[in-house]
Amino acid sequence: MTEETPGFEEEPDVPSGATPDGAEPKDTSSAKKEEPSSAGDAVETVGLTAQLDQVRMALNERTGDLQRLQAEYQNYRRRVERDRATVKEIAVANLLSELLPVLDDIGRARDHGELVGGFKSVAESLETVVAKLGLQQFGKEGEPFDPTIHEALMHSYAPDVTETTCVAILQPGYRIGDRTIRPARVAVAEPQPGASPAAAKEEKASDEESGGDEEV
């Protein structure tokens, strides 16, 4: 007969890994999943960073393309405006060139006192119109000869000049802005051969003084 110890009950043998009766099984799957989740997040972050870098690079390339396209368009527009202004200037210059003989006739009529009546009114209206188009007349007696704007048709020597000088305007010159449509056709005079500039200046000054005395 076996003696039993009071208050002690012998527990049945429980196999290893088995869950005792009344005990809730431990969920070990969550612990196992938490370990690789941090590594997965790191890999995902690296991938997103790489994609962001690619997007930024593509954005910079598209921005550069857009800036180049805008600069090309601005250059194109400036060229078109410049070409348009040049074409307009050439067209106006060609038109005014055809009117120069008429302006020469008006100038000769004015010099001979024939610019009167209705002809005078028409002539002045025409001169006003061509002036609005930018036509400017140039060429005066006594100004130094400039081969870039003067055309010498007559040549002589004079004792009262110190340099090649326009002594007569045979036909006035015309320009539009910086463009010369027709050079002034002039008669020029040069200092006497062998005469020094100082002597010519003194002679010219003495002539002016003597002329002033005669006026008095």
PDB file of C-alpha atoms in Angstrom:
ATOM      1  CA  MET A   1       0.000   0.000   0.000  1.00  0.00           C
ATOM      2  CA  THR A   2       1.372   3.202  -1.145  1.00  0.00           C
ATOM      3  CA  GLU A   3       1.420   6.228   1.028  1.00  0.00           C
ATOM      4  CA  GLU A   4       0.266   9.444  -0.486  1.00  0.00           C
ATOM      5  CA  THR A   5       1.621  12.702   0.612  1.00  0.00           C
ATOM      6  CA  PRO A   6      -1.225  14.942   1.693  1.00  0.00           C
ATOM      7  CA  GLY A   7      -1.776  18.048  -0.515  1.00  0.00           C
ATOM      8  CA  PHE A   8       0.472  16.838  -3.312  1.00  0.00           C
ATOM      9  CA  GLU A   9      -0.920  15.632  -6.537  1.00  0.00           C
ATOM     10  CA  GLU A  10       1.285  14.096  -9.062  1.00  0.00           C
ATOM     11  CA  GLU A  11       1.138  15.915 -12.393  1.00  0.00           C
ATOM     12  CA  PRO A  12       0.979  13.823 -15.469  1.00  0.00           C
ATOM     13  CA  ASP A  13       3.967  13.781 -17.725  1.00  0.00           C
ATOM     14  CA  VAL A  14       3.683  16.390 -20.485  1.00  0.00           C
ATOM     15  CA  PRO A  15       5.617  15.821 -23.660  1.00  0.00           C
ATOM     16  CA  SER A  16       8.115  18.512 -24.588  1.00  0.00           C
ATOM     17  CA  GLY A  17       6.610  21.133 -26.910  1.00  0.00           C
ATOM     18  CA  ALA A  18       3.118  20.299 -25.848  1.00  0.00           C
ATOM     19  CA  THR A  19       0.845  22.923 -24.373  1.00  0.00           C
ATOM     20  CA  PRO A  20      -0.414  22.214 -20.952  1.00  0.00           C
ATOM     21  CA  ASP A  21      -4.128  22.052 -20.475  1.00  0.00           C
ATOM     22  CA  GLY A  22      -5.628  25.459 -19.859  1.00  0.00           C
ATOM     23  CA  ALA A  23      -2.506  27.351 -21.042  1.00  0.00           C
ATOM     24  CA  GLU A  24      -2.695  29.539 -24.103  1.00  0.00           C
ATOM     25  CA  PRO A  25      -0.185  28.690 -26.811  1.00  0.00           C
ATOM     26  CA  LYS A  26       2.519  31.292 -27.324  1.00  0.00           C
ATOM     27  CA  ASP A  27       2.490  33.021 -30.690  1.00  0.00           C
ATOM     28  CA  THR A  28       6.071  32.811 -31.824  1.00  0.00           C
ATOM     29  CA  SER A  29       5.310  33.798 -35.420  1.00  0.00           C
ATOM     30  CA  SER A  30       5.180  37.548 -34.575  1.00  0.00           C
ATOM     31  CA  ALA A  31       8.607  37.442 -33.040  1.00  0.00           C
ATOM     32  CA  LYS A  32       9.951  35.639 -36.028  1.00  0.00           C
ATOM     33  CA  LYS A  33       8.375  38.202 -38.402  1.00  0.00           C
ATOM     34  CA  GLU A  34       9.685  41.247 -36.516  1.00  0.00           C
ATOM     35  CA  GLU A  35      13.268  40.350 -37.134  1.00  0.00           C
ATOM     36  CA  PRO A  36      13.266  40.560 -40.977  1.00  0.00           C
ATOM     37  CA  SER A  37      10.842  43.550 -41.059  1.00  0.00           C
ATOM     38  CA  SER A  38      13.575  46.062 -40.150  1.00  0.00           C
ATOM     39  CA  ALA A  39      15.821  44.733 -42.922  1.00  0.00           C
ATOM     40  CA  GLY A  40      12.927  44.904 -45.374  1.00  0.00           C
ATOM     41  CA  ASP A  41      12.234  48.510 -44.427  1.00  0.00           C
ATOM     42  CA  ALA A  42      15.898  49.403 -45.032  1.00  0.00           C
ATOM     43  CA  VAL A  43      15.856  47.784 -48.467  1.00  0.00           C
ATOM     44  CA  GLU A  44      12.621  49.581 -49.329  1.00  0.00           C
ATOM     45  CA  THR A  45      14.073  52.917 -48.166  1.00  0.00           C
ATOM     46  CA  VAL A  46      17.166  52.407 -50.348  1.00  0.00           C
ATOM     47  CA  GLY A  47      14.959  51.601 -53.328  1.00  0.00           C
ATOM     48  CA  LEU A  48      12.800  54.676 -52.788  1.00  0.00           C
ATOM     49  CA  THR A  49      15.910  56.875 -52.456  1.00  0.00           C
ATOM     50  CA  ALA A  50      17.280  55.512 -55.720  1.00  0.00           C
ATOM     51  CA  GLN A  51      13.967  56.180 -57.467  1.00  0.00           C
ATOM     52  CA  LEU A  52      13.872  59.709 -56.032  1.00  0.00           C
ATOM     53  CA  ASP A  53      17.381  60.371 -57.335  1.00  0.00           C
ATOM     54  CA  GLN A  54      16.346  59.155 -60.783  1.00  0.00           C
ATOM     55  CA  VAL A  55      13.279  61.399 -60.745  1.00  0.00           C
ATOM     56  CA  ARG A  56      15.380  64.391 -59.691  1.00  0.00           C
ATOM     57  CA  MET A  57      17.913  63.665 -62.450  1.00  0.00           C
ATOM     58  CA  ALA A  58      15.143  63.395 -65.045  1.00  0.00           C
ATOM     59  CA  LEU A  59      13.600  66.632 -63.757  1.00  0.00           C
ATOM     60  CA  ASN A  60      16.944  68.463 -64.043  1.00  0.00           C
ATOM     61  CA  GLU A  61      17.386  67.175 -67.585  1.00  0.00           C
ATOM     62  CA  ARG A  62      13.889  68.273 -68.611  1.00  0.00           C
ATOM     63  CA  THR A  63      14.423  71.655 -66.957  1.00  0.00           C
ATOM     64  CA  GLY A  64      17.681  72.108 -68.877  1.00  0.00           C
ATOM     65  CA  ASP A  65      15.954  71.135 -72.130  1.00  0.00           C
ATOM     66  CA  LEU A  66      13.190  73.637 -71.444  1.00  0.00           C
ATOM     67  CA  GLN A  67      15.678  76.426 -70.702  1.00  0.00           C
ATOM     68  CA  ARG A  68      17.610  75.706 -73.897  1.00  0.00           C
ATOM     69  CA  LEU A  69      14.387  75.649 -75.902  1.00  0.00           C
ATOM     70  CA  GLN A  70      13.327  78.967 -74.397  1.00  0.00           C
ATOM     71  CA  ALA A  71      16.714  80.551 -75.164  1.00  0.00           C
ATOM     72  CA  GLU A  72      16.545  79.294 -78.758  1.00  0.00           C
ATOM     73  CA  TYR A  73      13.056  80.732 -79.116  1.00  0.00           C
ATOM     74  CA  GLN A  74      14.164  84.119 -77.770  1.00  0.00           C
ATOM     75  CA  ASN A  75      17.108  84.171 -80.195  1.00  0.00           C
ATOM     76  CA  TYR A  76      14.811  83.195 -83.057  1.00  0.00           C
ATOM     77  CA  ARG A  77      12.337  85.940 -82.188  1.00  0.00           C
ATOM     78  CA  ARG A  78      15.119  88.543 -82.012  1.00  0.00           C
ATOM     79  CA  ARG A  79      16.452  87.423 -85.401  1.00  0.00           C
ATOM     80  CA  VAL A  80      12.985  87.648 -86.925  1.00  0.00           C
ATOM     81  CA  GLU A  81      12.433  91.142 -85.518  1.00  0.00           C
ATOM     82  CA  ARG A  82      15.878  92.268 -86.688  1.00  0.00           C
ATOM     83  CA  ASP A  83      15.328  90.825 -90.174  1.00  0.00           C
ATOM     84  CA  ARG A  84      11.889  92.419 -90.336  1.00  0.00           C
ATOM     85  CA  ALA A  85      13.342  95.834 -89.436  1.00  0.00           C
ATOM     86  CA  THR A  86      16.127  95.379 -92.004  1.00  0.00           C
ATOM     87  CA  VAL A  87      13.675  94.449 -94.750  1.00  0.00           C
ATOM     88  CA  LYS A  88      11.516  97.451 -93.892  1.00  0.00           C
ATOM     89  CA  GLU A  89      14.524  99.776 -93.956  1.00  0.00           C
ATOM     90  CA  ILE A  90      15.669  98.421 -97.313  1.00  0.00           C
ATOM     91  CA  ALA A  91      12.170  98.806 -98.781  1.00  0.00           C
ATOM     92  CA  VAL A  92      11.925 102.402 -97.564  1.00  0.00           C
ATOM     93  CA  ALA A  93      15.433 103.169 -98.857  1.00  0.00           C
ATOM     94  CA  ASN A  94      14.567 101.760-102.300  1.00  0.00           C
ATOM     95  CA  LEU A  95      11.388 103.829-102.445  1.00  0.00           C
ATOM     96  CA  LEU A  96      13.133 107.031-101.415  1.00  0.00           C
ATOM     97  CA  SER A  97      15.953 106.391-103.891  1.00  0.00           C
ATOM     98  CA  GLU A  98      13.379 106.568-106.674  1.00  0.00           C
ATOM     99  CA  LEU A  99      12.215 109.949-105.356  1.00  0.00           C
ATOM    100  CA  LEU A 100      15.660 111.565-105.240  1.00  0.00           C
ATOM    101  CA  PRO A 101      15.490 112.947-108.822  1.00  0.00           C
ATOM    102  CA  VAL A 102      12.169 114.603-107.935  1.00  0.00           C
ATOM    103  CA  LEU A 103      13.745 116.129-104.823  1.00  0.00           C
ATOM    104  CA  ASP A 104      16.663 117.363-106.941  1.00  0.00           C
ATOM    105  CA  ASP A 105      14.213 119.070-109.321  1.00  0.00           C
ATOM    106  CA  ILE A 106      12.470 120.686-106.363  1.00  0.00           C
ATOM    107  CA  GLY A 107      15.813 121.941-105.045  1.00  0.00           C
ATOM    108  CA  ARG A 108      16.792 123.442-108.406  1.00  0.00           C
ATOM    109  CA  ALA A 109      13.394 125.105-108.759  1.00  0.00           C
ATOM    110  CA  ARG A 110      13.810 126.585-105.285  1.00  0.00           C
ATOM    111  CA  ASP A 111      17.291 127.911-106.149  1.00  0.00           C
ATOM    112  CA  HIS A 112      15.921 129.615-109.287  1.00  0.00           C
ATOM    113  CA  GLY A 113      12.898 131.069-107.524  1.00  0.00           C
ATOM    114  CA  GLU A 114      10.455 128.907-109.478  1.00  0.00           C
ATOM    115  CA  LEU A 115       8.961 127.159-106.455  1.00  0.00           C
ATOM    116  CA  VAL A 116       5.696 129.091-106.270  1.00  0.00           C
ATOM    117  CA  GLY A 117       1.962 128.525-106.181  1.00  0.00           C
ATOM    118  CA  GLY A 118       0.507 125.039-106.109  1.00  0.00           C
ATOM    119  CA  PHE A 119       3.838 123.505-107.131  1.00  0.00           C
ATOM    120  CA  LYS A 120       5.378 124.912-103.931  1.00  0.00           C
ATOM    121  CA  SER A 121       2.629 123.387-101.782  1.00  0.00           C
ATOM    122  CA  VAL A 122       3.029 119.941-103.398  1.00  0.00           C
ATOM    123  CA  ALA A 123       6.816 120.119-103.113  1.00  0.00           C
ATOM    124  CA  GLU A 124       6.706 120.998 -99.425  1.00  0.00           C
ATOM    125  CA  SER A 125       4.207 118.207 -98.747  1.00  0.00           C
ATOM    126  CA  LEU A 126       6.492 115.704-100.462  1.00  0.00           C
ATOM    127  CA  GLU A 127       9.503 116.902 -98.470  1.00  0.00           C
ATOM    128  CA  THR A 128       7.489 116.561 -95.248  1.00  0.00           C
ATOM    129  CA  VAL A 129       6.504 112.982 -96.105  1.00  0.00           C
ATOM    130  CA  VAL A 130      10.045 111.832 -96.926  1.00  0.00           C
ATOM    131  CA  ALA A 131      11.328 113.510 -93.766  1.00  0.00           C
ATOM    132  CA  LYS A 132       8.814 111.490 -91.719  1.00  0.00           C
ATOM    133  CA  LEU A 133      10.172 108.358 -93.380  1.00  0.00           C
ATOM    134  CA  GLY A 134      13.609 109.265 -92.008  1.00  0.00           C
ATOM    135  CA  LEU A 135      15.218 110.830 -95.079  1.00  0.00           C
ATOM    136  CA  GLN A 136      17.889 113.393 -94.169  1.00  0.00           C
ATOM    137  CA  GLN A 137      19.750 115.713 -96.498  1.00  0.00           C
ATOM    138  CA  PHE A 138      23.427 116.505 -95.941  1.00  0.00           C
ATOM    139  CA  GLY A 139      26.267 118.353 -97.613  1.00  0.00           C
ATOM    140  CA  LYS A 140      27.288 121.977 -97.043  1.00  0.00           C
ATOM    141  CA  GLU A 141      29.834 124.276 -98.582  1.00  0.00           C
ATOM    142  CA  GLY A 142      32.948 124.773 -96.495  1.00  0.00           C
ATOM    143  CA  GLU A 143      32.843 121.429 -94.679  1.00  0.00           C
ATOM    144  CA  PRO A 144      35.887 119.117 -94.867  1.00  0.00           C
ATOM    145  CA  PHE A 145      35.794 116.540 -97.635  1.00  0.00           C
ATOM    146  CA  ASP A 146      34.917 113.057 -96.354  1.00  0.00           C
ATOM    147  CA  PRO A 147      35.229 110.305 -98.979  1.00  0.00           C
ATOM    148  CA  THR A 148      32.766 108.121 -97.065  1.00  0.00           C
ATOM    149  CA  ILE A 149      29.887 110.576 -97.594  1.00  0.00           C
ATOM    150  CA  HIS A 150      31.148 112.863-100.391  1.00  0.00           C
ATOM    151  CA  GLU A 151      31.763 112.196-104.063  1.00  0.00           C
ATOM    152  CA  ALA A 152      34.169 114.679-105.656  1.00  0.00           C
ATOM    153  CA  LEU A 153      33.147 115.570-109.203  1.00  0.00           C
ATOM    154  CA  MET A 154      35.365 118.658-109.574  1.00  0.00           C
ATOM    155  CA  HIS A 155      38.816 119.406-108.199  1.00  0.00           C
ATOM    156  CA  SER A 156      40.799 122.613-107.856  1.00  0.00           C
ATOM    157  CA  TYR A 157      43.386 124.393-105.682  1.00  0.00           C
ATOM    158  CA  ALA A 158      42.686 127.361-103.476  1.00  0.00           C
ATOM    159  CA  PRO A 159      45.043 129.492-101.388  1.00  0.00           C
ATOM    160  CA  ASP A 160      42.531 130.016 -98.569  1.00  0.00           C
ATOM    161  CA  VAL A 161      41.979 126.356 -97.563  1.00  0.00           C
ATOM    162  CA  THR A 162      44.101 124.349 -95.168  1.00  0.00           C
ATOM    163  CA  GLU A 163      42.634 120.941 -96.083  1.00  0.00           C
ATOM    164  CA  THR A 164      40.580 119.362 -98.811  1.00  0.00           C
ATOM    165  CA  THR A 165      37.297 121.247 -98.571  1.00  0.00           C
ATOM    166  CA  CYS A 166      33.912 121.087-100.252  1.00  0.00           C
ATOM    167  CA  VAL A 167      33.603 124.433-102.010  1.00  0.00           C
ATOM    168  CA  ALA A 168      30.395 123.701-103.938  1.00  0.00           C
ATOM    169  CA  ILE A 169      27.526 121.240-103.519  1.00  0.00           C
ATOM    170  CA  LEU A 170      26.517 119.978-106.940  1.00  0.00           C
ATOM    171  CA  GLN A 171      23.970 117.503-105.575  1.00  0.00           C
ATOM    172  CA  PRO A 172      23.052 117.092-101.902  1.00  0.00           C
ATOM    173  CA  GLY A 173      23.497 113.734-100.246  1.00  0.00           C
ATOM    174  CA  TYR A 174      20.773 111.770 -98.530  1.00  0.00           C
ATOM    175  CA  ARG A 175      20.783 109.224 -95.714  1.00  0.00           C
ATOM    176  CA  ILE A 176      18.369 107.212 -93.575  1.00  0.00           C
ATOM    177  CA  GLY A 177      19.789 106.832 -90.106  1.00  0.00           C
ATOM    178  CA  ASP A 178      23.328 105.542 -90.608  1.00  0.00           C
ATOM    179  CA  ARG A 179      22.619 104.261 -94.140  1.00  0.00           C
ATOM    180  CA  THR A 180      23.807 106.565 -96.922  1.00  0.00           C
ATOM    181  CA  ILE A 181      21.418 106.427 -99.872  1.00  0.00           C
ATOM    182  CA  ARG A 182      23.422 108.793-102.042  1.00  0.00           C
ATOM    183  CA  PRO A 183      26.689 110.585-101.292  1.00  0.00           C
ATOM    184  CA  ALA A 184      26.838 114.339-101.657  1.00  0.00           C
ATOM    185  CA  ARG A 185      28.347 115.224-105.049  1.00  0.00           C
ATOM    186  CA  VAL A 186      30.673 118.130-104.549  1.00  0.00           C
ATOM    187  CA  ALA A 187      33.458 120.250-105.969  1.00  0.00           C
ATOM    188  CA  VAL A 188      36.534 120.204-103.775  1.00  0.00           C
ATOM    189  CA  ALA A 189      39.526 122.474-103.390  1.00  0.00           C
ATOM    190  CA  GLU A 190      42.919 121.590-101.970  1.00  0.00           C
ATOM    191  CA  PRO A 191      45.641 123.882-100.589  1.00  0.00           C
ATOM    192  CA  GLN A 192      48.118 125.257-103.122  1.00  0.00           C
ATOM    193  CA  PRO A 193      51.038 122.856-103.669  1.00  0.00           C
ATOM    194  CA  GLY A 194      54.001 123.898-101.505  1.00  0.00           C
ATOM    195  CA  ALA A 195      51.932 126.213 -99.314  1.00  0.00           C
ATOM    196  CA  SER A 196      52.280 125.543 -95.595  1.00  0.00           C
ATOM    197  CA  PRO A 197      49.109 125.213 -93.521  1.00  0.00           C
ATOM    198  CA  ALA A 198      50.240 128.028 -91.219  1.00  0.00           C
ATOM    199  CA  ALA A 199      50.655 130.430 -94.155  1.00  0.00           C
ATOM    200  CA  ALA A 200      47.241 129.456 -95.494  1.00  0.00           C
ATOM    201  CA  LYS A 201      45.652 130.097 -92.100  1.00  0.00           C
ATOM    202  CA  GLU A 202      47.339 133.508 -91.817  1.00  0.00           C
ATOM    203  CA  GLU A 203      46.244 134.454 -95.315  1.00  0.00           C
ATOM    204  CA  LYS A 204      42.687 133.377 -94.572  1.00  0.00           C
ATOM    205  CA  ALA A 205      42.671 135.347 -91.310  1.00  0.00           C
ATOM    206  CA  SER A 206      44.005 138.460 -93.052  1.00  0.00           C
ATOM    207  CA  ASP A 207      41.342 138.151 -95.731  1.00  0.00           C
ATOM    208  CA  GLU A 208      38.645 137.948 -93.047  1.00  0.00           C
ATOM    209  CA  GLU A 209      40.058 140.994 -91.248  1.00  0.00           C
ATOM    210  CA  SER A 210      40.251 143.018 -94.426  1.00  0.00           C
ATOM    211  CA  GLY A 211      36.717 142.008 -95.289  1.00  0.00           C
ATOM    212  CA  GLY A 212      35.589 143.137 -91.855  1.00  0.00           C
ATOM    213  CA  ASP A 213      37.298 146.516 -92.265  1.00  0.00           C
ATOM    214  CA  GLU A 214      35.616 147.049 -95.625  1.00  0.00           C
ATOM    215  CA  GLU A 215      32.249 146.371 -94.052  1.00  0.00           C
ATOM    216  CA  VAL A 216      32.912 148.994 -91.394  1.00  0.00           C
TER     217      VAL A 216
END
